[in-house]
XYZ file of C-alpha atoms in Angstrom:
158
model
C -23.910 -5.346 -19.945
C -21.734 -2.748 -18.204
C -22.726 -4.184 -14.799
C -21.671 -7.670 -15.895
C -18.334 -6.317 -17.081
C -17.686 -4.588 -13.748
C -18.810 -7.681 -11.853
C -16.463 -9.921 -13.842
C -13.543 -7.544 -13.218
C -14.265 -7.529 -9.473
C -14.461 -11.340 -9.455
C -11.230 -11.553 -11.468
C -9.447 -9.223 -9.064
C -10.709 -11.304 -6.158
C -9.444 -14.513 -7.771
C -6.104 -12.874 -8.547
C -5.814 -11.652 -4.982
C -6.517 -15.154 -3.719
C -3.880 -16.587 -6.073
C -1.387 -14.126 -4.660
C -2.162 -15.311 -1.123
C 1.402 -16.545 -0.626
C 2.530 -12.944 -0.927
C 2.447 -10.550 1.959
C -1.170 -9.547 2.519
C -0.073 -6.038 3.406
C 1.902 -5.621 0.177
C -0.990 -6.842 -1.984
C -3.470 -4.645 -0.108
C -1.179 -1.629 -0.528
C -0.880 -2.343 -4.240
C -4.637 -2.724 -4.702
C -5.250 0.532 -2.857
C -2.515 2.478 -4.672
C -3.705 5.500 -6.632
C -0.713 5.017 -8.945
C 1.115 1.708 -9.155
C 4.890 1.988 -8.968
C 7.506 0.002 -10.870
C 8.555 -1.640 -7.612
C 5.014 -2.792 -6.877
C 4.482 -4.110 -10.415
C 7.781 -5.983 -10.346
C 7.038 -7.364 -6.892
C 3.739 -8.853 -8.084
C 5.338 -10.394 -11.133
C 8.492 -11.701 -9.445
C 6.727 -13.230 -6.452
C 3.866 -14.654 -8.528
C 6.345 -16.386 -10.832
C 8.556 -17.624 -8.009
C 11.581 -15.453 -8.860
C 11.440 -13.857 -5.398
C 10.002 -14.604 -1.963
C 7.115 -12.643 -0.483
C 9.443 -10.693 1.821
C 11.610 -9.472 -1.073
C 12.018 -5.723 -1.458
C 10.651 -3.907 -4.484
C 14.186 -3.167 -5.676
C 15.214 -6.836 -5.417
C 12.036 -7.790 -7.290
C 13.096 -5.498 -10.128
C 16.563 -7.060 -10.148
C 14.994 -10.530 -10.271
C 12.978 -9.589 -13.374
C 16.023 -8.039 -15.047
C 17.940 -11.244 -14.295
C 15.184 -13.297 -15.909
C 15.140 -11.036 -18.991
C 11.623 -9.811 -18.203
C 12.450 -6.167 -17.613
C 14.422 -4.080 -20.068
C 15.783 -1.528 -17.608
C 15.933 -0.754 -13.915
C 14.355 2.422 -12.609
C 13.650 3.709 -9.132
C 11.138 1.374 -7.443
C 9.062 4.436 -6.511
C 8.743 5.569 -10.149
C 5.143 5.354 -11.401
C 4.639 2.414 -13.763
C 3.202 3.482 -17.091
C 0.822 1.184 -18.915
C 3.570 0.614 -21.514
C 5.945 -0.674 -18.801
C 3.176 -2.817 -17.299
C 2.535 -4.192 -20.780
C 6.205 -5.145 -21.033
C 6.153 -6.900 -17.656
C 2.914 -8.772 -18.350
C 3.827 -9.724 -21.916
C 7.115 -11.219 -20.784
C 5.528 -12.794 -17.736
C 3.032 -14.680 -19.883
C 5.496 -15.315 -22.730
C 3.409 -13.386 -25.260
C 4.818 -13.910 -28.753
C 3.594 -10.581 -30.150
C 4.107 -9.156 -33.599
C 7.265 -8.788 -35.657
C 8.441 -5.511 -34.103
C 7.675 -6.806 -30.615
C 9.954 -9.791 -31.221
C 12.654 -7.771 -32.990
C 12.763 -5.243 -30.148
C 13.121 -7.956 -27.527
C 9.675 -7.172 -26.147
C 10.117 -3.434 -25.672
C 7.473 -1.570 -23.635
C 6.331 0.322 -26.732
C 5.616 -2.782 -28.794
C 4.247 -4.763 -25.839
C 1.760 -1.920 -25.317
C 0.889 -1.820 -29.032
C 0.394 -5.590 -29.104
C -1.920 -5.681 -26.079
C -3.810 -2.714 -27.486
C -4.197 -4.464 -30.862
C -5.560 -7.547 -29.066
C -8.221 -5.414 -27.369
C -6.836 -5.786 -23.861
C -6.122 -2.059 -23.640
C -8.629 0.538 -24.921
C -7.659 2.115 -28.256
C -7.586 5.681 -26.904
C -5.151 4.870 -24.059
C -1.916 6.850 -23.917
C 1.185 4.656 -23.324
C 2.371 7.090 -20.630
C -0.799 6.651 -18.570
C -0.153 5.486 -15.007
C -2.721 3.010 -13.718
C -4.091 2.605 -10.222
C -3.376 -0.628 -8.394
C -6.846 -1.972 -9.229
C -6.485 -1.045 -12.900
C -3.081 -2.760 -13.025
C -4.610 -5.906 -11.482
C -7.451 -5.733 -13.983
C -4.994 -5.589 -16.879
C -3.065 -8.483 -15.309
C -6.302 -10.498 -15.226
C -7.122 -9.700 -18.864
C -3.649 -10.724 -20.042
C -3.794 -13.844 -17.868
C -7.175 -14.861 -19.298
C -5.942 -14.313 -22.858
C -2.471 -15.888 -22.641
C -2.774 -18.423 -19.832
C -0.433 -19.201 -17.011
C 2.813 -17.290 -16.503
C 6.163 -18.982 -16.975
C 6.930 -20.326 -13.480
C 10.337 -21.313 -12.218
C 11.542 -23.526 -9.385
C 14.261 -21.034 -8.449
C 14.156 -18.944 -5.304
């Protein structure tokens, strides 16, 4: 069973990588190979995938695009490691996750986005919200959220 799980994650990452083919191959490769994903990298994936930014957009501009769309609560340094709570915020807003009462009342805060995805079984119960994921782990979480909540909210803007 564990082999099937790993195989499905590898296939999902491959499919995700193919769906991100419009993005710079170097940027996606760098993200996949990152030991710790940064906020800039996470925002780049989200902004370009949703059409809020072009594939040659900087990480900082990607963050600004997500803030402008209401999908990121605060700007940090693009080089800052992205915690799983911040990734949860980005993914939950990207896929328009409704979440629980506190998630909605907080405007989709990282804390309640993390708690919601954890409650739905997309994040292991013993995971610390301050954990920083590798690029592959971040893509795996992206795939899980995508499979659970469907397509992200695309825009025609660029």
